[in-house]
Amino acid sequence: MVAELSAVGGNGRVRAREEELAVLEAVGQRVLWLSTAIIDHANRVRPNPSGLKVGGHQASSASMTSIMTALWFHALTAEDRVSVKPHASPVLHAINYLLGELDESYLTTLRAFGGLQSYPSRSKDPDPVDYSTGSVGIGATAPLWGALARRYVEGRFGGAGRGRQYSLLGDAELDEGAIWEAIQDPMVPGLGEVVWVVDLNRQSLDRVVPGIAANRLQGMFAAAGWQVITLKYGHALRELFARPGGEALHARIDAMDNAEYQRLLRCSAEELRERLPGTGSTAGPIADLILSLDDASLPAALRNLGGHDIGALMDAFDSVDDTRPTVIFAYTVKGYGLPTEGHPQNHSSLLTADQMRTLAERLGTDPDQPWANFPDGSPEAARCAAAAGRLRRPGHAARQVPAVPADLARPAPTGSGNTQQALGRVLLDLTRRAPEAAARIVTVSPDVSSSTNLGGWLNKVGVWSPTERPNWFADDAETILQWRERPTGQHVELGIAETNLVGLLGELGATWSRWGQPLLPIGVVYDPFVNRALEPWSFGIYAGGQSILVGTPSGVTLAPEGGAHQSITTPSLGIEQPGCVTFEPAFAIDTEWCLLAALGNLGKPEGSSAYLRLSTRPVDQSAADVPSDPAARERRRRQVTAGAYRLRRHENPVVTLAAMGALVPEALAAADRLAALGHGADVVCVTSPDLLFRALQARRGLSQDPSWVLDQVFPADRATPLVTVVDGHPHTLAFLGTIHNTPVTTLGVTRFGQSGSIEDVYRYHGIDTDSLITAALDLVD
């Protein structure tokens, strides 16, 4: 009797599973139709007066529909986050539509102004998007840094939950070096909430990927400590392999070159019976085996890969080991279910009107009503409603960042010092003067903490680690930097890979919008390597991450280093980066004010990121000539944080020297010598060419930024010819001449650096005091 009941129960579970799979298959087919139709409408239906290509990726979307259907309608929870590969954005929008998260009116707006974006965007799409993607490799790795950010927030402040972090990426995306830099970082092996799903369709943009690289890729992930799950074949093929001759067929397909397999996908059943058996002793058994399949079943069986088997995908998601990162290699066919499936040039191909009608008929939809949803009361509608309820996220009340003081009210520094040293001092001062704000600061560096003057900060706040680790050098009297790793630490040390650092910086800077818990992230890198980190940092800003990037030491002022280890283009890059304010202070007090202003702009909807370019050059701090009167000091602070201030005012100026950062001493020395020659010179210290440019644009009516700083620092009645000088490319400050349309000579660095003393290097690049004097005399004599 017990055995009979068990059998009945087992049969019931089997039937329930079959019914569930049937519903999910139907949902997946509707997702396939909607994603294809979204692209079709954008290209073939919507008016296009310009005739420019709109584009879209029907084939890339089709290969992902089963994976994303199984994930959203079976595995995901409300706490999970997903990064969707760029070319599958129509699939994401189709799913959000079925979940009731996207209004039907948007389905006709793919790549239209104000409509659905080309690639998933947290900041621009109207429906839920967890990670912005589009820059290959960056969106795929973002969930790694999102997992770290979630752990940091949850451990220190709570409210971030324990959800998984999924990345859906294409196999060609694994060519990106950023992928391998990320998975090898020492922080990553412990991130058990991370799950990557690789859409292994064996095609790139233009061709079938040569060779069989899957085994090598799987080995590389396994060596990095990841759980590796491979879904190569679906249930139909696996059942076929179990028949007589199946073992030979299995070996034949396994050994097959990618291109040969792709070519078979384009064959009729008759051609398959001729080509698939191959040659040799196994050809006969394979031919006999496939002879048992009818002309519809044979091509379908060949396409029955694991990435299209919803049951296998569900099992894979259910078997994830949460103690380590997981990668699922899901074999797919690019363009699965479309007339273009498997074609090596199907990447950007679009279905014709006739093909769309045929597809609609096969998928049971009406091409004249392309956006029809499942009928009320149907199992599919019920599944969508259940998923929508399960995935509905609670709102997070946005917390305000504790007030960051504008001025720490310390006496202006005297003696010799540099702006890099000031960074560490300000952070330590904040722990005493504004402890609530300081508690929100988290610093990140790629193994350069001590060499960028963060040592005192680290000793004070400790290094973040998900678990406390012993400090074996705590009793070593000669150890100055105390490396205390614990969950309460506020510094994250990554490996030497700048792309990882700014990836984490972007995610730490997005916690205010994800969980309502704002952080004040500061990343420190050597300034020459900002270029290496620029793209992922820019992408993090685009995705809503607000952070401060500190580049130090900078420029050819790092004279003994020489060569390409001296930054040239970074000052202008700071101006050009949207969503970011760039500062290059000359004195310690300027650094304090700029850093505090930048911190005050983080962690809120109207906030912005900042880039500080600092130097190790010792500078006489008394040259800052900070007013002692409180009101005058506050006026100076406002000017510093608005972009510039007049450091030297001559009674009868005939030239203005505008200098930035480490070159201000040269400008002051040049002004003294010019005065001795009978030529009065004003000296303007530029702290933010970015803000000055914005002010100039505002004066022209091109932005809403404040412009008052131009009237105070560059008043019309003191307009003179300008000499600008910067330890970077001279075009950084060239626009200053347009404030009053005065003659301008721009000095800076346009060649790769040389090793040597500062005097030798400055002379080589023409940014020394003599060069300033010569340029000024050329303008006024």
PDB file of C-alpha atoms in Angstrom, residues 396-635:
ATOM      1  CA  HIS A 396      13.896  51.666   0.662  1.00  0.00           C
ATOM      2  CA  ALA A 397      13.532  54.962   2.447  1.00  0.00           C
ATOM      3  CA  ALA A 398      16.421  57.075   1.239  1.00  0.00           C
ATOM      4  CA  ARG A 399      18.678  58.051   4.117  1.00  0.00           C
ATOM      5  CA  GLN A 400      20.379  61.390   4.003  1.00  0.00           C
ATOM      6  CA  VAL A 401      24.143  61.463   4.170  1.00  0.00           C
ATOM      7  CA  PRO A 402      25.230  62.883   7.518  1.00  0.00           C
ATOM      8  CA  ALA A 403      26.326  66.477   7.060  1.00  0.00           C
ATOM      9  CA  VAL A 404      29.854  66.906   5.745  1.00  0.00           C
ATOM     10  CA  PRO A 405      31.392  70.151   7.052  1.00  0.00           C
ATOM     11  CA  ALA A 406      32.468  72.644   4.408  1.00  0.00           C
ATOM     12  CA  ASP A 407      35.496  73.701   6.442  1.00  0.00           C
ATOM     13  CA  LEU A 408      37.254  71.879   9.282  1.00  0.00           C
ATOM     14  CA  ALA A 409      38.189  75.307  10.708  1.00  0.00           C
ATOM     15  CA  ARG A 410      41.819  74.408  11.228  1.00  0.00           C
ATOM     16  CA  PRO A 411      44.459  77.125  10.926  1.00  0.00           C
ATOM     17  CA  ALA A 412      45.901  77.273   7.440  1.00  0.00           C
ATOM     18  CA  PRO A 413      48.949  74.977   7.219  1.00  0.00           C
ATOM     19  CA  THR A 414      52.430  76.476   7.231  1.00  0.00           C
ATOM     20  CA  GLY A 415      55.759  75.024   6.261  1.00  0.00           C
ATOM     21  CA  SER A 416      56.260  72.615   3.413  1.00  0.00           C
ATOM     22  CA  GLY A 417      53.685  70.033   2.397  1.00  0.00           C
ATOM     23  CA  ASN A 418      51.894  68.478  -0.544  1.00  0.00           C
ATOM     24  CA  THR A 419      48.337  67.801  -1.576  1.00  0.00           C
ATOM     25  CA  GLN A 420      48.675  64.022  -1.337  1.00  0.00           C
ATOM     26  CA  GLN A 421      49.578  64.292   2.356  1.00  0.00           C
ATOM     27  CA  ALA A 422      46.566  66.542   2.862  1.00  0.00           C
ATOM     28  CA  LEU A 423      44.243  63.764   1.653  1.00  0.00           C
ATOM     29  CA  GLY A 424      45.158  61.465   4.541  1.00  0.00           C
ATOM     30  CA  ARG A 425      45.014  64.288   7.086  1.00  0.00           C
ATOM     31  CA  VAL A 426      41.518  65.373   6.041  1.00  0.00           C
ATOM     32  CA  LEU A 427      40.190  61.824   6.352  1.00  0.00           C
ATOM     33  CA  LEU A 428      41.617  61.512   9.868  1.00  0.00           C
ATOM     34  CA  ASP A 429      40.279  64.939  10.844  1.00  0.00           C
ATOM     35  CA  LEU A 430      36.804  63.913   9.709  1.00  0.00           C
ATOM     36  CA  THR A 431      36.787  60.979  12.126  1.00  0.00           C
ATOM     37  CA  ARG A 432      37.140  63.538  14.938  1.00  0.00           C
ATOM     38  CA  ARG A 433      35.191  66.530  13.597  1.00  0.00           C
ATOM     39  CA  ALA A 434      32.346  64.716  11.784  1.00  0.00           C
ATOM     40  CA  PRO A 435      32.304  61.078  12.955  1.00  0.00           C
ATOM     41  CA  GLU A 436      28.856  60.268  11.512  1.00  0.00           C
ATOM     42  CA  ALA A 437      29.914  61.390   8.040  1.00  0.00           C
ATOM     43  CA  ALA A 438      33.310  59.699   8.445  1.00  0.00           C
ATOM     44  CA  ALA A 439      31.548  56.422   9.250  1.00  0.00           C
ATOM     45  CA  ARG A 440      30.085  56.478   5.710  1.00  0.00           C
ATOM     46  CA  ILE A 441      33.497  56.864   4.051  1.00  0.00           C
ATOM     47  CA  VAL A 442      34.986  53.769   2.468  1.00  0.00           C
ATOM     48  CA  THR A 443      38.340  53.935   0.711  1.00  0.00           C
ATOM     49  CA  VAL A 444      39.545  51.581  -1.997  1.00  0.00           C
ATOM     50  CA  SER A 445      43.002  51.149  -3.471  1.00  0.00           C
ATOM     51  CA  PRO A 446      44.838  48.620  -5.664  1.00  0.00           C
ATOM     52  CA  ASP A 447      47.685  47.749  -3.298  1.00  0.00           C
ATOM     53  CA  VAL A 448      48.946  51.360  -3.048  1.00  0.00           C
ATOM     54  CA  SER A 449      47.555  52.454   0.329  1.00  0.00           C
ATOM     55  CA  SER A 450      50.815  53.361   2.026  1.00  0.00           C
ATOM     56  CA  SER A 451      52.360  55.011  -1.033  1.00  0.00           C
ATOM     57  CA  THR A 452      49.337  57.310  -1.412  1.00  0.00           C
ATOM     58  CA  ASN A 453      49.346  58.497   2.218  1.00  0.00           C
ATOM     59  CA  LEU A 454      46.389  56.453   3.451  1.00  0.00           C
ATOM     60  CA  GLY A 455      48.445  54.755   6.156  1.00  0.00           C
ATOM     61  CA  GLY A 456      47.140  56.851   9.041  1.00  0.00           C
ATOM     62  CA  TRP A 457      43.543  56.388   7.890  1.00  0.00           C
ATOM     63  CA  LEU A 458      44.022  52.617   7.666  1.00  0.00           C
ATOM     64  CA  ASN A 459      45.498  52.460  11.134  1.00  0.00           C
ATOM     65  CA  LYS A 460      42.501  54.377  12.433  1.00  0.00           C
ATOM     66  CA  VAL A 461      39.602  52.591  10.691  1.00  0.00           C
ATOM     67  CA  GLY A 462      41.024  49.188   9.708  1.00  0.00           C
ATOM     68  CA  VAL A 463      40.739  47.104   6.547  1.00  0.00           C
ATOM     69  CA  TRP A 464      37.374  45.629   5.572  1.00  0.00           C
ATOM     70  CA  SER A 465      37.051  41.859   5.418  1.00  0.00           C
ATOM     71  CA  PRO A 466      33.873  39.748   5.606  1.00  0.00           C
ATOM     72  CA  THR A 467      35.447  37.901   8.554  1.00  0.00           C
ATOM     73  CA  GLU A 468      38.034  38.954  11.111  1.00  0.00           C
ATOM     74  CA  ARG A 469      41.537  37.807  10.304  1.00  0.00           C
ATOM     75  CA  PRO A 470      44.559  37.700  12.625  1.00  0.00           C
ATOM     76  CA  ASN A 471      47.100  40.499  12.319  1.00  0.00           C
ATOM     77  CA  TRP A 472      50.298  38.517  12.674  1.00  0.00           C
ATOM     78  CA  PHE A 473      52.450  41.666  12.700  1.00  0.00           C
ATOM     79  CA  ALA A 474      50.543  43.437  15.484  1.00  0.00           C
ATOM     80  CA  ASP A 475      53.429  42.809  17.931  1.00  0.00           C
ATOM     81  CA  ASP A 476      56.172  43.794  15.469  1.00  0.00           C
ATOM     82  CA  ALA A 477      57.531  47.139  16.665  1.00  0.00           C
ATOM     83  CA  GLU A 478      58.904  47.959  13.220  1.00  0.00           C
ATOM     84  CA  THR A 479      55.537  47.569  11.504  1.00  0.00           C
ATOM     85  CA  ILE A 480      54.079  51.062  11.048  1.00  0.00           C
ATOM     86  CA  LEU A 481      51.043  50.151   8.935  1.00  0.00           C
ATOM     87  CA  GLN A 482      48.669  48.068  11.089  1.00  0.00           C
ATOM     88  CA  TRP A 483      46.784  45.718   8.758  1.00  0.00           C
ATOM     89  CA  ARG A 484      43.729  44.897  10.884  1.00  0.00           C
ATOM     90  CA  GLU A 485      41.186  43.041   8.725  1.00  0.00           C
ATOM     91  CA  ARG A 486      37.659  42.924  10.132  1.00  0.00           C
ATOM     92  CA  PRO A 487      34.010  43.440   9.126  1.00  0.00           C
ATOM     93  CA  THR A 488      34.034  46.941  10.644  1.00  0.00           C
ATOM     94  CA  GLY A 489      36.978  48.136   8.535  1.00  0.00           C
ATOM     95  CA  GLN A 490      36.491  51.060   6.167  1.00  0.00           C
ATOM     96  CA  HIS A 491      39.209  50.386   3.609  1.00  0.00           C
ATOM     97  CA  VAL A 492      38.996  47.770   0.861  1.00  0.00           C
ATOM     98  CA  GLU A 493      42.293  46.635  -0.622  1.00  0.00           C
ATOM     99  CA  LEU A 494      42.067  44.961  -4.020  1.00  0.00           C
ATOM    100  CA  GLY A 495      44.717  43.421  -6.220  1.00  0.00           C
ATOM    101  CA  ILE A 496      46.724  45.527  -8.659  1.00  0.00           C
ATOM    102  CA  ALA A 497      44.030  46.068 -11.282  1.00  0.00           C
ATOM    103  CA  GLU A 498      42.602  49.553 -11.663  1.00  0.00           C
ATOM    104  CA  THR A 499      39.540  48.324 -13.575  1.00  0.00           C
ATOM    105  CA  ASN A 500      38.542  46.272 -10.525  1.00  0.00           C
ATOM    106  CA  LEU A 501      38.989  49.247  -8.237  1.00  0.00           C
ATOM    107  CA  VAL A 502      36.732  51.577 -10.204  1.00  0.00           C
ATOM    108  CA  GLY A 503      34.224  48.767 -10.753  1.00  0.00           C
ATOM    109  CA  LEU A 504      33.911  48.427  -6.983  1.00  0.00           C
ATOM    110  CA  LEU A 505      33.935  52.205  -6.602  1.00  0.00           C
ATOM    111  CA  GLY A 506      30.921  52.490  -8.903  1.00  0.00           C
ATOM    112  CA  GLU A 507      28.948  49.885  -6.966  1.00  0.00           C
ATOM    113  CA  LEU A 508      29.837  51.360  -3.569  1.00  0.00           C
ATOM    114  CA  GLY A 509      28.663  54.665  -4.987  1.00  0.00           C
ATOM    115  CA  ALA A 510      25.303  53.201  -6.022  1.00  0.00           C
ATOM    116  CA  THR A 511      24.208  51.843  -2.634  1.00  0.00           C
ATOM    117  CA  TRP A 512      22.204  55.004  -1.949  1.00  0.00           C
ATOM    118  CA  SER A 513      19.890  54.116  -4.841  1.00  0.00           C
ATOM    119  CA  ARG A 514      19.882  50.326  -4.366  1.00  0.00           C
ATOM    120  CA  TRP A 515      19.226  50.056  -0.642  1.00  0.00           C
ATOM    121  CA  GLY A 516      18.817  53.615   0.574  1.00  0.00           C
ATOM    122  CA  GLN A 517      22.175  53.413   2.373  1.00  0.00           C
ATOM    123  CA  PRO A 518      24.547  56.086   1.055  1.00  0.00           C
ATOM    124  CA  LEU A 519      28.285  55.598   1.213  1.00  0.00           C
ATOM    125  CA  LEU A 520      31.073  58.090   0.559  1.00  0.00           C
ATOM    126  CA  PRO A 521      33.513  56.015  -1.553  1.00  0.00           C
ATOM    127  CA  ILE A 522      37.013  57.255  -2.337  1.00  0.00           C
ATOM    128  CA  GLY A 523      39.284  55.342  -4.690  1.00  0.00           C
ATOM    129  CA  VAL A 524      42.993  56.099  -4.852  1.00  0.00           C
ATOM    130  CA  VAL A 525      45.178  55.189  -7.854  1.00  0.00           C
ATOM    131  CA  TYR A 526      48.363  56.454  -9.403  1.00  0.00           C
ATOM    132  CA  ASP A 527      47.289  59.243 -11.732  1.00  0.00           C
ATOM    133  CA  PRO A 528      49.055  57.795 -14.830  1.00  0.00           C
ATOM    134  CA  PHE A 529      46.715  54.810 -14.536  1.00  0.00           C
ATOM    135  CA  VAL A 530      43.494  56.816 -14.454  1.00  0.00           C
ATOM    136  CA  ASN A 531      43.364  56.349 -18.221  1.00  0.00           C
ATOM    137  CA  ARG A 532      43.333  52.591 -17.705  1.00  0.00           C
ATOM    138  CA  ALA A 533      40.459  52.876 -15.268  1.00  0.00           C
ATOM    139  CA  LEU A 534      38.522  55.608 -17.051  1.00  0.00           C
ATOM    140  CA  GLU A 535      36.035  53.538 -19.059  1.00  0.00           C
ATOM    141  CA  PRO A 536      34.682  51.385 -16.215  1.00  0.00           C
ATOM    142  CA  TRP A 537      34.622  54.374 -13.880  1.00  0.00           C
ATOM    143  CA  SER A 538      32.716  56.394 -16.490  1.00  0.00           C
ATOM    144  CA  PHE A 539      30.306  53.505 -16.915  1.00  0.00           C
ATOM    145  CA  GLY A 540      29.808  53.360 -13.154  1.00  0.00           C
ATOM    146  CA  ILE A 541      28.884  57.054 -13.146  1.00  0.00           C
ATOM    147  CA  TYR A 542      26.467  56.436 -16.028  1.00  0.00           C
ATOM    148  CA  ALA A 543      24.843  53.711 -13.926  1.00  0.00           C
ATOM    149  CA  GLY A 544      24.312  56.088 -11.002  1.00  0.00           C
ATOM    150  CA  GLY A 545      27.435  55.371  -8.967  1.00  0.00           C
ATOM    151  CA  GLN A 546      28.709  58.485  -7.171  1.00  0.00           C
ATOM    152  CA  SER A 547      32.278  58.345  -5.941  1.00  0.00           C
ATOM    153  CA  ILE A 548      35.557  60.203  -5.675  1.00  0.00           C
ATOM    154  CA  LEU A 549      38.548  59.081  -7.716  1.00  0.00           C
ATOM    155  CA  VAL A 550      41.894  60.390  -6.507  1.00  0.00           C
ATOM    156  CA  GLY A 551      44.799  60.294  -8.944  1.00  0.00           C
ATOM    157  CA  THR A 552      48.108  60.704  -7.173  1.00  0.00           C
ATOM    158  CA  PRO A 553      50.955  61.365  -7.721  1.00  0.00           C
ATOM    159  CA  SER A 554      50.413  63.141 -11.003  1.00  0.00           C
ATOM    160  CA  GLY A 555      52.065  64.723 -14.011  1.00  0.00           C
ATOM    161  CA  VAL A 556      55.676  65.203 -14.982  1.00  0.00           C
ATOM    162  CA  THR A 557      56.158  66.618 -11.477  1.00  0.00           C
ATOM    163  CA  LEU A 558      56.773  62.947 -10.678  1.00  0.00           C
ATOM    164  CA  ALA A 559      60.064  63.759 -12.348  1.00  0.00           C
ATOM    165  CA  PRO A 560      62.352  60.822 -11.483  1.00  0.00           C
ATOM    166  CA  GLU A 561      59.748  58.310 -12.758  1.00  0.00           C
ATOM    167  CA  GLY A 562      59.913  59.496 -16.362  1.00  0.00           C
ATOM    168  CA  GLY A 563      58.459  57.976 -19.510  1.00  0.00           C
ATOM    169  CA  ALA A 564      54.787  57.045 -19.650  1.00  0.00           C
ATOM    170  CA  HIS A 565      54.666  56.911 -15.824  1.00  0.00           C
ATOM    171  CA  GLN A 566      53.821  60.628 -15.922  1.00  0.00           C
ATOM    172  CA  SER A 567      50.207  61.610 -16.673  1.00  0.00           C
ATOM    173  CA  ILE A 568      49.519  64.070 -19.480  1.00  0.00           C
ATOM    174  CA  THR A 569      45.871  63.859 -20.551  1.00  0.00           C
ATOM    175  CA  THR A 570      44.139  63.371 -17.183  1.00  0.00           C
ATOM    176  CA  PRO A 571      43.429  67.086 -16.428  1.00  0.00           C
ATOM    177  CA  SER A 572      41.365  67.481 -19.566  1.00  0.00           C
ATOM    178  CA  LEU A 573      39.715  64.079 -19.133  1.00  0.00           C
ATOM    179  CA  GLY A 574      38.327  65.331 -15.843  1.00  0.00           C
ATOM    180  CA  ILE A 575      36.654  68.215 -17.669  1.00  0.00           C
ATOM    181  CA  GLU A 576      35.225  65.948 -20.330  1.00  0.00           C
ATOM    182  CA  GLN A 577      33.713  63.294 -18.034  1.00  0.00           C
ATOM    183  CA  PRO A 578      29.928  63.727 -17.556  1.00  0.00           C
ATOM    184  CA  GLY A 579      28.561  63.418 -14.038  1.00  0.00           C
ATOM    185  CA  CYS A 580      31.895  64.351 -12.495  1.00  0.00           C
ATOM    186  CA  VAL A 581      33.589  67.471 -11.118  1.00  0.00           C
ATOM    187  CA  THR A 582      37.367  67.617 -11.403  1.00  0.00           C
ATOM    188  CA  PHE A 583      39.686  69.397  -8.974  1.00  0.00           C
ATOM    189  CA  GLU A 584      43.437  69.951  -8.976  1.00  0.00           C
ATOM    190  CA  PRO A 585      44.308  71.879  -5.822  1.00  0.00           C
ATOM    191  CA  ALA A 586      47.683  73.521  -5.267  1.00  0.00           C
ATOM    192  CA  PHE A 587      47.763  73.753  -1.458  1.00  0.00           C
ATOM    193  CA  ALA A 588      46.761  71.571   1.483  1.00  0.00           C
ATOM    194  CA  ILE A 589      43.910  73.881   2.523  1.00  0.00           C
ATOM    195  CA  ASP A 590      42.574  73.853  -1.046  1.00  0.00           C
ATOM    196  CA  THR A 591      42.687  70.053  -0.991  1.00  0.00           C
ATOM    197  CA  GLU A 592      40.690  70.008   2.244  1.00  0.00           C
ATOM    198  CA  TRP A 593      37.996  72.295   0.883  1.00  0.00           C
ATOM    199  CA  CYS A 594      37.757  70.521  -2.489  1.00  0.00           C
ATOM    200  CA  LEU A 595      37.571  67.066  -0.882  1.00  0.00           C
ATOM    201  CA  LEU A 596      34.886  68.174   1.584  1.00  0.00           C
ATOM    202  CA  ALA A 597      32.863  69.733  -1.235  1.00  0.00           C
ATOM    203  CA  ALA A 598      33.183  66.527  -3.264  1.00  0.00           C
ATOM    204  CA  LEU A 599      32.090  64.388  -0.299  1.00  0.00           C
ATOM    205  CA  GLY A 600      29.087  66.645   0.187  1.00  0.00           C
ATOM    206  CA  ASN A 601      27.951  65.900  -3.361  1.00  0.00           C
ATOM    207  CA  LEU A 602      27.767  62.120  -2.918  1.00  0.00           C
ATOM    208  CA  GLY A 603      24.922  59.756  -2.102  1.00  0.00           C
ATOM    209  CA  LYS A 604      21.860  61.650  -3.300  1.00  0.00           C
ATOM    210  CA  PRO A 605      19.711  61.910  -6.452  1.00  0.00           C
ATOM    211  CA  GLU A 606      21.178  65.250  -7.539  1.00  0.00           C
ATOM    212  CA  GLY A 607      24.725  64.278  -6.548  1.00  0.00           C
ATOM    213  CA  SER A 608      27.829  63.818  -8.676  1.00  0.00           C
ATOM    214  CA  SER A 609      31.197  62.128  -8.663  1.00  0.00           C
ATOM    215  CA  ALA A 610      34.534  63.900  -8.399  1.00  0.00           C
ATOM    216  CA  TYR A 611      38.097  63.443  -9.599  1.00  0.00           C
ATOM    217  CA  LEU A 612      40.947  64.917  -7.566  1.00  0.00           C
ATOM    218  CA  ARG A 613      44.392  65.146  -9.136  1.00  0.00           C
ATOM    219  CA  LEU A 614      46.986  65.400  -6.385  1.00  0.00           C
ATOM    220  CA  SER A 615      50.755  65.775  -6.210  1.00  0.00           C
ATOM    221  CA  THR A 616      53.697  64.761  -4.026  1.00  0.00           C
ATOM    222  CA  ARG A 617      55.617  67.975  -4.736  1.00  0.00           C
ATOM    223  CA  PRO A 618      56.503  69.813  -1.503  1.00  0.00           C
ATOM    224  CA  VAL A 619      55.098  73.352  -1.661  1.00  0.00           C
ATOM    225  CA  ASP A 620      55.454  76.258   0.758  1.00  0.00           C
ATOM    226  CA  GLN A 621      51.976  76.327   2.307  1.00  0.00           C
ATOM    227  CA  SER A 622      52.268  79.945   3.435  1.00  0.00           C
ATOM    228  CA  ALA A 623      52.128  80.921  -0.254  1.00  0.00           C
ATOM    229  CA  ALA A 624      48.408  80.135  -0.153  1.00  0.00           C
ATOM    230  CA  ASP A 625      48.030  83.385   1.803  1.00  0.00           C
ATOM    231  CA  VAL A 626      44.755  82.262   3.387  1.00  0.00           C
ATOM    232  CA  PRO A 627      42.911  85.250   4.936  1.00  0.00           C
ATOM    233  CA  SER A 628      42.693  85.167   8.721  1.00  0.00           C
ATOM    234  CA  ASP A 629      39.389  87.010   8.840  1.00  0.00           C
ATOM    235  CA  PRO A 630      36.536  84.445   9.009  1.00  0.00           C
ATOM    236  CA  ALA A 631      34.428  86.138   6.335  1.00  0.00           C
ATOM    237  CA  ALA A 632      37.386  86.538   3.990  1.00  0.00           C
ATOM    238  CA  ARG A 633      38.400  82.927   4.622  1.00  0.00           C
ATOM    239  CA  GLU A 634      34.882  81.745   3.743  1.00  0.00           C
ATOM    240  CA  ARG A 635      34.977  83.832   0.552  1.00  0.00           C
TER     241      ARG A 635
END
